[in-house]
XYZ file of C-alpha atoms in Angstrom:
680
model
C 33.591 4.900 4.000
C 35.043 8.434 3.305
C 33.765 11.529 5.218
C 31.747 12.239 1.674
C 30.488 9.119 1.411
C 29.623 8.871 5.216
C 27.554 11.901 4.701
C 25.736 11.154 1.817
C 24.603 7.971 3.693
C 23.383 10.143 6.467
C 21.446 12.414 3.992
C 20.007 9.678 2.278
C 18.759 8.326 5.801
C 17.180 11.616 6.574
C 15.452 11.945 3.028
C 13.268 8.966 3.867
C 9.799 8.837 5.340
C 9.627 9.283 8.947
C 9.188 5.791 10.503
C 11.302 2.537 11.513
C 13.121 2.187 8.036
C 14.417 5.782 8.569
C 15.809 5.083 12.313
C 17.348 1.604 11.184
C 18.803 3.920 8.537
C 20.098 6.682 10.563
C 21.317 4.308 13.417
C 23.329 2.671 10.355
C 25.175 6.020 9.346
C 25.852 6.883 13.184
C 27.442 3.206 13.228
C 29.402 3.632 10.258
C 30.797 7.069 11.354
C 31.799 5.301 14.708
C 33.331 2.632 12.455
C 35.657 4.982 10.631
C 36.866 6.590 13.869
C 35.100 9.720 12.811
C 34.169 11.069 15.969
C 32.692 14.401 15.531
C 30.877 13.205 12.410
C 29.107 10.587 14.634
C 28.425 13.373 17.063
C 26.920 15.288 14.658
C 24.815 12.690 13.276
C 23.549 11.486 16.782
C 22.867 15.270 17.422
C 20.567 15.377 14.532
C 19.093 12.110 14.958
C 17.736 12.593 18.178
C 14.658 14.488 17.378
C 13.843 11.943 14.717
C 14.002 8.995 16.975
C 12.090 11.190 19.740
C 9.181 12.210 17.247
C 9.330 9.395 15.623
C 8.336 7.105 18.426
C 11.840 5.350 18.975
C 12.635 6.258 22.456
C 15.224 3.774 23.091
C 17.550 4.580 20.280
C 16.770 8.409 21.267
C 18.345 7.343 24.764
C 21.527 5.674 23.781
C 22.110 8.269 20.949
C 21.699 10.977 23.634
C 23.906 9.117 26.284
C 26.785 8.781 23.648
C 26.234 12.441 22.479
C 26.381 13.573 26.187
C 29.386 12.003 26.961
C 31.337 12.852 23.828
C 30.300 16.542 24.478
C 31.545 16.583 28.149
C 34.939 14.934 26.852
C 35.216 17.954 24.119
C 33.029 20.734 24.579
C 34.432 22.004 21.102
C 33.055 18.990 19.290
C 29.891 20.649 18.253
C 29.310 23.920 16.749
C 27.594 27.070 17.968
C 24.411 26.377 19.841
C 25.405 22.694 20.764
C 25.117 23.249 24.618
C 21.591 24.859 24.177
C 20.562 21.838 22.132
C 21.905 19.408 24.332
C 19.810 21.036 27.400
C 16.932 21.185 25.217
C 16.993 17.222 24.313
C 17.485 16.703 28.086
C 13.979 17.443 28.366
C 12.713 14.948 25.904
C 14.934 12.027 27.797
C 13.808 12.793 31.342
C 10.138 12.568 30.303
C 10.325 9.647 28.310
C 12.537 7.540 30.919
C 9.468 6.981 32.916
C 7.620 5.329 30.095
C 9.806 2.260 30.465
C 9.242 -0.143 33.509
C 12.655 -1.600 33.033
C 14.537 1.996 33.390
C 15.218 2.093 37.324
C 13.181 5.183 38.680
C 16.548 6.226 40.550
C 18.293 6.393 36.825
C 15.442 8.727 35.788
C 16.054 10.861 39.027
C 19.746 10.960 38.263
C 19.041 11.938 34.780
C 16.818 15.056 36.102
C 19.550 15.865 38.826
C 21.971 15.993 36.026
C 19.670 18.407 33.886
C 19.078 20.844 36.895
C 23.050 21.119 37.461
C 23.630 21.813 34.082
C 20.678 24.196 33.898
C 21.970 26.453 37.227
C 25.522 26.030 35.950
C 24.717 27.867 32.591
C 22.397 30.433 34.468
C 19.384 29.216 32.921
C 15.685 29.082 34.583
C 14.442 25.778 36.056
C 10.933 26.063 34.737
C 11.510 22.977 32.431
C 13.021 20.985 35.412
C 10.252 21.493 37.709
C 7.982 20.650 34.768
C 9.550 17.148 34.779
C 9.579 16.939 38.320
C 5.802 17.154 38.533
C 5.061 15.301 35.433
C 7.517 12.340 37.211
C 5.733 12.754 40.658
C 2.265 12.477 38.957
C 3.266 9.104 37.522
C 4.348 7.693 40.495
C 1.429 9.012 42.508
C 3.214 11.321 44.723
C 0.597 14.237 44.541
C 2.441 16.373 47.231
C 5.568 16.338 45.326
C 3.582 16.934 42.288
C 1.638 20.117 43.912
C 5.180 21.528 45.186
C 7.040 21.042 41.734
C 3.866 22.483 39.868
C 3.589 25.672 41.879
C 7.602 25.988 41.371
C 7.251 25.816 37.672
C 4.273 28.105 37.403
C 6.296 30.632 39.299
C 9.471 30.261 37.617
C 10.583 32.392 34.648
C 10.130 30.964 31.173
C 13.038 31.250 29.411
C 14.497 29.928 25.966
C 14.718 26.699 27.370
C 11.193 26.420 28.661
C 8.729 24.047 26.996
C 6.759 26.128 24.285
C 4.220 28.555 24.944
C 1.393 26.166 23.812
C 2.731 22.827 25.251
C 3.213 24.328 28.810
C -0.360 25.073 29.390
C -1.762 21.891 27.397
C 0.443 20.046 30.301
C -1.036 22.447 32.970
C -4.702 21.454 31.822
C -4.076 17.753 32.023
C -2.442 18.377 35.474
C -5.837 20.071 36.587
C -7.850 17.513 35.314
C -6.243 14.799 37.446
C -7.117 16.977 40.285
C -10.770 17.521 39.060
C -10.489 20.822 38.444
C -11.795 21.040 34.599
C -12.754 24.598 35.086
C -9.494 25.672 35.876
C -8.173 23.438 32.993
C -10.111 25.309 30.641
C -9.295 28.834 31.950
C -5.433 27.876 31.332
C -5.452 26.188 28.121
C -8.491 27.950 26.141
C -6.569 30.755 25.070
C -4.018 28.643 23.283
C -6.492 26.240 21.584
C -5.488 27.768 18.063
C -1.683 27.965 18.899
C 0.673 25.700 16.877
C 3.895 23.820 17.330
C 5.018 20.090 16.654
C 2.591 18.596 18.484
C -0.086 21.213 18.697
C -2.979 22.432 18.868
C -4.205 18.893 18.656
C -2.812 17.938 22.128
C -4.221 20.791 23.689
C -7.765 20.642 22.041
C -7.589 16.945 23.344
C -7.633 17.950 27.021
C -9.711 20.689 26.601
C -12.282 18.255 25.112
C -12.098 16.487 28.388
C -12.326 19.454 30.092
C -15.597 20.578 28.362
C -17.277 17.020 28.739
C -16.807 17.349 32.367
C -18.172 20.713 32.951
C -21.167 19.664 30.552
C -20.439 21.828 27.381
C -21.071 18.831 25.374
C -21.386 20.698 21.806
C -17.877 22.323 22.526
C -16.226 18.946 23.554
C -17.834 17.425 20.381
C -16.049 20.184 18.014
C -12.862 19.841 20.047
C -12.940 16.112 19.432
C -13.502 16.311 15.648
C -10.776 18.783 15.305
C -7.841 17.165 17.424
C -8.741 13.677 15.985
C -8.554 14.578 12.302
C -5.008 16.048 12.977
C -4.241 12.933 14.924
C -5.333 10.154 13.190
C -2.555 9.885 10.750
C 0.379 10.047 13.165
C 1.676 7.499 15.537
C 3.292 10.322 17.623
C 0.033 11.191 19.011
C -0.960 7.418 20.046
C -1.135 7.936 23.699
C -3.396 10.912 23.100
C -5.628 8.932 21.125
C -6.465 7.168 24.295
C -8.096 10.422 25.820
C -10.294 10.350 22.612
C -11.499 7.055 23.479
C -12.000 7.859 27.205
C -14.337 10.839 25.691
C -16.219 8.357 23.466
C -16.794 5.811 25.972
C -18.037 8.370 28.618
C -20.150 10.398 25.924
C -22.235 7.724 24.654
C -20.600 7.244 21.496
C -19.341 3.717 22.178
C -19.830 2.321 18.509
C -17.763 5.365 17.128
C -15.283 4.575 19.868
C -14.901 1.037 18.277
C -14.099 2.248 14.967
C -11.234 4.169 16.178
C -10.297 1.280 18.278
C -10.201 -1.049 15.131
C -8.330 1.852 13.046
C -5.622 2.256 15.531
C -5.034 -1.253 17.246
C -2.338 -2.460 14.936
C -0.389 0.576 16.137
C -0.173 -1.213 19.503
C 2.595 -3.702 18.134
C 4.453 -0.728 16.515
C 4.615 1.402 19.779
C 7.816 1.581 21.565
C 6.523 3.286 24.827
C 5.018 0.485 27.172
C 3.122 3.605 28.767
C 1.860 4.559 25.540
C 0.465 1.292 25.185
C -1.252 1.487 28.430
C -2.876 4.867 28.264
C -4.382 3.735 24.793
C -5.472 0.439 25.979
C -7.105 1.129 29.215
C -9.675 3.355 27.560
C -10.103 1.029 25.097
C -11.300 -1.542 27.660
C -13.456 0.888 28.691
C -15.183 1.490 25.105
C -15.344 -2.256 24.832
C -17.099 -2.523 28.615
C -19.650 -0.166 27.338
C -20.433 -2.199 24.277
C -20.824 -5.225 26.261
C -23.135 -3.413 28.528
C -25.382 -2.431 25.681
C -25.547 -6.103 24.690
C -22.771 -6.223 21.892
C -20.414 -8.599 23.649
C -20.457 -10.814 20.743
C -20.313 -8.339 18.009
C -17.228 -9.279 15.342
C -14.555 -7.000 15.592
C -10.960 -6.890 13.934
C -8.353 -7.946 16.452
C -4.779 -7.548 16.419
C -2.466 -8.379 13.704
C -1.023 -11.609 13.450
C 3.016 -12.357 12.646
C 1.434 -12.590 8.880
C 0.148 -9.193 9.212
C -3.563 -10.521 8.883
C -6.237 -9.206 11.575
C -8.040 -11.978 12.751
C -11.918 -12.003 13.584
C -12.468 -11.644 17.330
C -15.446 -10.252 19.269
C -15.951 -7.508 21.575
C -16.084 -9.639 24.589
C -12.427 -11.961 23.826
C -10.792 -8.797 22.579
C -11.837 -7.068 26.128
C -10.536 -9.993 27.870
C -7.217 -9.792 26.229
C -6.493 -5.987 26.477
C -7.847 -6.145 30.253
C -4.801 -8.552 30.809
C -2.401 -6.146 28.901
C -3.305 -3.481 30.740
C -3.101 -4.983 34.378
C 0.212 -6.690 33.165
C 1.765 -3.584 31.765
C 0.353 -1.261 34.958
C 1.924 -4.106 37.670
C 5.210 -3.577 35.821
C 5.275 0.104 36.395
C 4.070 -0.270 40.101
C 6.710 -2.806 40.880
C 9.083 -0.526 39.293
C 7.672 2.910 41.045
C 6.881 1.071 44.384
C 3.386 2.075 44.444
C 0.102 1.202 43.229
C -0.624 4.372 41.443
C -0.542 2.979 37.697
C -2.860 0.244 38.518
C -5.532 2.279 40.550
C -5.586 4.846 37.324
C -6.005 2.013 34.927
C -8.988 0.651 36.720
C -10.384 4.056 36.655
C -9.952 4.560 33.183
C -11.509 1.022 32.354
C -14.477 1.479 34.531
C -15.124 5.649 34.291
C -18.989 6.004 34.464
C -20.843 7.440 31.582
C -20.985 11.216 31.707
C -23.966 11.835 28.708
C -26.545 9.507 27.302
C -25.342 10.247 23.626
C -23.178 13.481 22.667
C -23.872 14.357 19.003
C -20.742 14.254 17.095
C -21.851 14.876 13.487
C -21.405 18.173 12.214
C -24.830 18.091 10.664
C -26.201 17.555 14.318
C -24.312 20.415 15.740
C -23.831 22.732 12.893
C -25.478 26.672 13.100
C -29.071 27.374 12.321
C -28.282 28.562 8.836
C -26.642 25.329 8.225
C -29.336 23.225 9.521
C -31.899 25.235 7.048
C -29.874 24.166 3.912
C -29.349 20.452 5.154
C -32.894 20.002 6.664
C -34.544 17.992 3.857
C -31.148 15.538 3.785
C -31.215 15.156 7.493
C -34.804 14.131 7.762
C -33.636 11.515 4.987
C -30.978 10.477 6.886
C -32.793 10.216 10.250
C -35.576 8.191 8.299
C -33.276 5.887 6.556
C -31.336 5.131 10.114
C -34.357 4.274 11.785
C -35.728 2.200 8.998
C -32.122 0.235 9.175
C -31.065 1.125 5.775
C -27.842 2.022 6.197
C -26.713 2.105 2.486
C -29.472 4.915 1.816
C -28.730 6.831 4.806
C -24.678 6.992 3.622
C -25.909 8.130 0.395
C -28.000 10.983 2.081
C -24.786 12.061 3.950
C -22.946 12.485 0.805
C -25.706 14.623 -0.482
C -25.520 16.579 2.747
C -21.495 16.837 2.182
C -22.055 18.114 -1.468
C -24.518 20.846 0.067
C -21.784 22.024 2.358
C -18.749 21.761 0.477
C -18.574 25.784 0.010
C -19.709 26.332 3.431
C -17.577 29.263 5.244
C -16.645 27.210 8.443
C -13.995 24.514 7.522
C -14.978 22.330 10.446
C -18.453 21.904 8.625
C -16.872 21.229 5.082
C -14.208 19.019 6.376
C -16.740 17.074 8.942
C -19.527 16.526 6.723
C -17.365 14.952 3.882
C -15.581 12.721 6.145
C -18.470 11.546 7.758
C -19.986 10.883 4.282
C -16.757 8.666 3.129
C -16.752 6.728 6.586
C -20.217 5.915 6.024
C -20.293 4.940 2.677
C -17.235 2.785 3.533
C -18.462 0.965 6.304
C -21.730 -0.445 3.790
C -19.310 -0.757 0.920
C -20.635 1.406 -1.660
C -17.834 1.733 -4.182
C -18.758 4.691 -6.659
C -20.097 7.080 -4.135
C -17.258 6.482 -1.800
C -14.891 7.321 -4.770
C -16.901 10.363 -5.189
C -16.794 11.269 -1.558
C -13.032 10.674 -1.503
C -12.708 13.085 -4.455
C -14.385 15.756 -2.600
C -12.031 15.091 0.403
C -9.426 15.240 -1.792
C -10.229 18.953 -3.100
C -11.214 19.950 0.160
C -8.042 19.141 1.952
C -5.889 20.046 -1.050
C -7.289 23.684 -0.765
C -6.908 23.729 3.004
C -3.545 24.974 3.266
C -2.889 22.963 6.564
C -3.966 19.546 5.745
C -1.112 18.255 2.987
C -0.835 14.985 5.121
C -4.726 14.326 4.943
C -4.840 14.936 1.466
C -1.956 12.267 0.477
C -3.759 9.971 2.787
C -7.093 10.439 0.531
C -4.687 10.433 -2.651
C -3.310 7.222 -2.163
C -6.645 5.842 -1.406
C -7.895 7.404 -5.030
C -4.914 5.968 -6.980
C -5.446 2.540 -5.449
C -8.942 2.477 -7.428
C -8.941 0.294 -10.092
C -11.634 2.071 -11.978
C -9.848 5.162 -11.934
C -8.679 6.060 -15.601
C -4.868 6.990 -16.492
C -6.134 10.419 -17.491
C -7.731 10.735 -13.937
C -4.583 9.600 -12.453
C -2.617 12.251 -14.057
C -4.795 15.272 -13.104
C -4.693 14.018 -9.544
C -0.866 13.816 -9.771
C -0.689 17.358 -11.162
C -2.899 18.478 -8.291
C -0.870 16.976 -5.822
C 2.423 17.946 -7.369
C 1.273 21.881 -6.246
C 1.366 20.601 -2.707
C 5.073 20.665 -2.907
C 8.054 22.358 -3.997
C 11.306 21.641 -5.832
C 12.497 17.915 -6.793
C 9.369 16.706 -4.695
C 6.954 18.971 -7.121
C 8.972 17.927 -10.280
C 8.875 14.184 -9.565
C 5.260 14.152 -9.081
C 4.830 16.432 -12.397
C 6.673 13.796 -14.136
C 4.814 10.996 -12.545
C 1.464 12.865 -14.075
C 3.123 13.280 -17.365
C 3.565 9.453 -17.609
C -0.109 8.664 -16.680
C -1.337 11.165 -19.248
C 1.028 9.572 -21.930
C -0.782 5.930 -21.150
C -3.896 7.939 -21.982
C -2.526 9.232 -25.340
C -2.886 12.974 -24.035
C 0.102 14.547 -25.458
C -0.934 18.148 -24.558
C -1.426 17.149 -21.146
C 2.100 15.316 -20.876
C 3.587 18.465 -22.307
C 2.111 20.567 -19.754
C 3.299 18.457 -17.157
C 6.641 17.754 -17.924
C 6.814 21.308 -18.642
C 5.834 21.948 -15.159
C 8.590 19.444 -13.929
C 11.268 21.648 -15.380
C 9.641 24.882 -14.042
C 9.988 23.145 -10.641
C 13.633 21.895 -11.467
C 14.635 25.392 -11.328
C 14.095 25.779 -7.504
C 16.146 22.488 -6.942
C 19.122 20.607 -7.863
C 17.328 18.041 -9.607
C 19.430 15.635 -11.834
C 16.707 14.387 -14.272
C 15.694 18.098 -15.269
C 17.910 18.328 -18.804
C 16.671 14.469 -19.723
C 13.045 15.697 -19.087
C 13.535 18.910 -20.919
C 14.555 16.747 -23.942
C 11.395 14.542 -23.536
C 9.479 17.417 -23.440
C 11.080 18.909 -26.757
C 10.305 15.510 -28.265
C 6.874 15.853 -27.833
C 6.732 19.338 -28.746
C 8.428 19.002 -32.096
C 5.615 15.993 -33.105
C 2.173 17.495 -32.342
C -0.617 14.962 -32.824
C -2.646 14.954 -35.850
C -5.772 16.015 -33.944
C -3.956 18.650 -31.721
C -5.636 22.189 -31.399
C -3.046 24.403 -33.250
C -3.831 27.248 -30.771
C -3.311 25.123 -27.540
C -0.523 23.350 -28.759
C 1.325 26.460 -29.836
C 0.444 27.888 -26.379
C 2.043 24.935 -24.489
C 5.005 25.189 -26.830
C 5.553 28.634 -26.227
C 5.402 27.837 -22.333
C 7.963 25.056 -22.623
C 10.244 27.677 -24.221
C 10.011 30.167 -21.689
C 10.166 27.409 -18.755
C 13.403 26.154 -20.710
C 14.888 29.578 -20.918
C 14.381 30.236 -17.094
C 16.029 26.776 -16.510
C 19.082 27.335 -18.766
C 19.315 30.634 -16.924
C 19.368 29.016 -13.531
C 22.335 26.596 -14.981
C 24.133 29.655 -16.239
C 23.848 28.438 -19.714
C 23.125 31.895 -21.043
C 23.415 31.034 -24.687
C 20.502 28.449 -24.613
C 18.479 30.619 -22.246
C 18.336 33.494 -24.719
C 17.817 31.310 -27.701
C 14.871 29.651 -25.867
C 13.467 32.843 -24.978
C 13.568 34.090 -28.420
C 11.570 31.135 -29.623
C 9.048 31.966 -26.814
C 8.623 35.014 -28.259
C 7.302 33.541 -31.585
C 4.412 32.331 -29.670
C 0.833 33.234 -30.704
C -0.020 33.793 -26.823
C 0.609 37.476 -26.245
C 0.949 37.098 -22.460
C 3.627 34.446 -22.955
C 5.027 36.923 -25.702
C 5.206 39.490 -23.154
C 7.044 37.465 -20.657
C 9.565 36.117 -23.104
C 10.545 39.288 -24.318
C 11.034 40.863 -20.636
C 13.552 37.890 -20.412
C 15.138 38.618 -23.767
C 15.198 42.097 -23.250
C 17.309 42.005 -19.958
C 19.652 39.421 -21.038
C 20.353 41.803 -24.130
C 20.853 44.728 -21.790
C 23.437 42.618 -19.907
C 25.326 41.799 -23.077
C 25.393 45.669 -23.780
C 23.112 45.625 -26.643
C 20.314 48.178 -25.927
C 19.150 48.761 -29.379
C 18.043 45.091 -29.599
C 16.629 44.955 -26.141
C 14.386 47.938 -27.331
C 13.211 46.099 -30.154
C 12.210 42.863 -28.290
C 10.625 44.988 -25.691
C 8.331 47.003 -27.770
C 7.339 43.984 -29.802
C 6.496 42.242 -26.287
C 3.971 45.069 -25.479
C 1.228 43.770 -27.552
C -0.653 41.485 -25.491
C 1.560 41.172 -22.323
C 0.003 41.055 -18.939
C 0.187 44.049 -16.187
C 3.367 42.916 -14.714
C 5.271 41.967 -17.759
C 3.999 45.463 -19.300
C 5.920 47.056 -16.308
C 8.960 45.098 -16.952
C 9.041 45.838 -20.521
C 8.564 49.699 -20.150
C 11.553 49.329 -17.478
C 13.582 47.408 -20.409
C 12.655 50.349 -22.523
C 13.556 52.994 -20.166
C 17.114 51.358 -19.526
C 17.456 50.742 -23.275
C 16.778 54.502 -24.034
C 19.169 55.606 -21.530
C 21.788 53.589 -22.412
C 21.410 54.624 -26.180
C 21.614 58.159 -24.864
C 17.787 59.175 -25.176
C 17.721 60.247 -21.559
C 14.342 62.578 -22.268
C 12.593 59.555 -23.738
C 13.805 57.315 -20.559
C 12.638 59.816 -17.943
C 9.185 60.083 -19.733
C 8.736 56.244 -19.821
C 9.684 56.340 -15.948
C 7.357 59.194 -15.000
C 4.512 57.844 -17.347
C 4.469 54.722 -15.519
C 5.898 55.648 -12.426
C 8.557 53.132 -12.480
C 10.787 52.655 -9.384
C 14.502 52.409 -9.121
C 14.353 48.932 -8.449
C 12.455 48.084 -11.289
C 15.111 49.844 -13.382
C 17.943 47.688 -12.345
C 15.868 44.236 -11.584
C 16.685 41.598 -14.350
C 15.816 38.795 -11.567
C 12.218 38.466 -11.704
C 10.909 34.910 -11.719
C 8.715 33.126 -14.350
C 5.982 30.820 -12.540
C 2.287 30.352 -13.754
C 1.710 27.279 -11.524
C -0.717 27.903 -9.226
C 1.534 28.709 -6.420
C -1.445 29.538 -4.180
C -1.694 25.698 -3.476
C 1.764 25.254 -2.162
């Protein structure tokens, strides 16, 4: 393979969704570079893949890639570009923290890597903050509390430089350490100021640790709030699998074993896709705690879904049988770690996690139970219905009442209340199998997540469920895909708009199809998207053949918008004549706002061709109906046009009358976009 082919293969792998298939493709591209003798390229590919492997849960591939990458760098420090050494020192942290999670990796190997990391940090003049953090985490793993305390002290007294873990992950780890020492108040003091801060794994991890700390201190309402907020962010990412064990601990110790069973059943299939044995251990031991609680409450024979078999199906089992299976798994894994470590620490921790005492009879988890006074007043009647139906054993009626509550709270000022109420309604309706109300609840969730800014991943999960609904019409599928497109940018957005157009075409809605295709071309201006011209041709064909029942005004506006978007697309492709021709077509539209935008585009392009008199004519015509922004642009075109024709007084008068700034008189690069960018 040539270098270009190798780069294309690697780029294609990087563009794949995160997960095992992507990791295999990345590995294949790396091996191809090795086979081609492209040492520098292979180093580059490994270097860029390590983060994907680490955060994608494929630590073994990360170990190999890092080892070979480090060896190549030691042989030739010039093999990478600027910043290579810093990134290698950063990656050391990922590797040394992951090595203890594999019982087949000898402990002295981990210590050797830690010592190598320490030596390189010292040689580069860096703080040992991250080295000390790795030391106490390894010591805690093997049960050497004295060494952990010494290393922890060294860390908190060391300088935090650019190689220290981020300002959220450090207090998150500190909180976990303090919790292991039964110091929840100190954990809260350290971590609480960072509960709303962000990084790759935050704030969900720090909120999870705070959840447990507040449970231990008796602040049950705060613990429940943190559980809801953190779990919402974690539930779709395998990256957080080990932290889900902490949520199982919370549910098992807070009187919410039934909710714990729901969480366990949902995430049990992840056991077989998790490469880290330690992650499996710290998830499974609290899972046994939940199953113990259920058995103690008389639910030992309750049917549950088991682990997937080789065919992917999940056989029915019971609480008691699943408990026995997972207990055996916990004991076997803990014994492997202890054999490697030469201690009994992991077995003792596992026993504590499986048998931890209950701390509360029942911590209310529903946002309906923990909402503020005003909210409770708003939904008091619905809450009474939920309670009455629950006591009567009518789960279906209770679920429908939860949907009523969610609809009442859809505009609540608190995001936790909005999302929580809708999620609880959807879960309850799914559990009782009410298809139509469940569809309505998912539609509500889609609208909430879509407008939530930080919740695109959750929105897309709900969208997939909606699109899989057989009863959904093609028209509604098209609308949903149109809405989802606004959550993306560039070629991703364009592709979704085309999918929406396909659905509108199936529904026979030519106007909606034309609008979606126009959206796709508009998005293509911000990306290198090969199908753009083909999609534009499809839109032009539809625009040229309006259906007999088309509303003339709406159709004219849609065609005018298409022409203006096409002008901008041709402009981005440096096809100036075609761009100008499409803008002049857009100026013939009856919609004044579109005419104004098209006239501004045409005016600036004509000025660029030294045709100021024509630019002036277009600008004056465009003022009729233009919006506020285009009115300013058109006055700027007029001022520049007049000055170019020698009318300095007229130009100065326009500049003064409209308070035009200097940059406005030399700016022909304004962009056109009417596609609800606030959703991006």
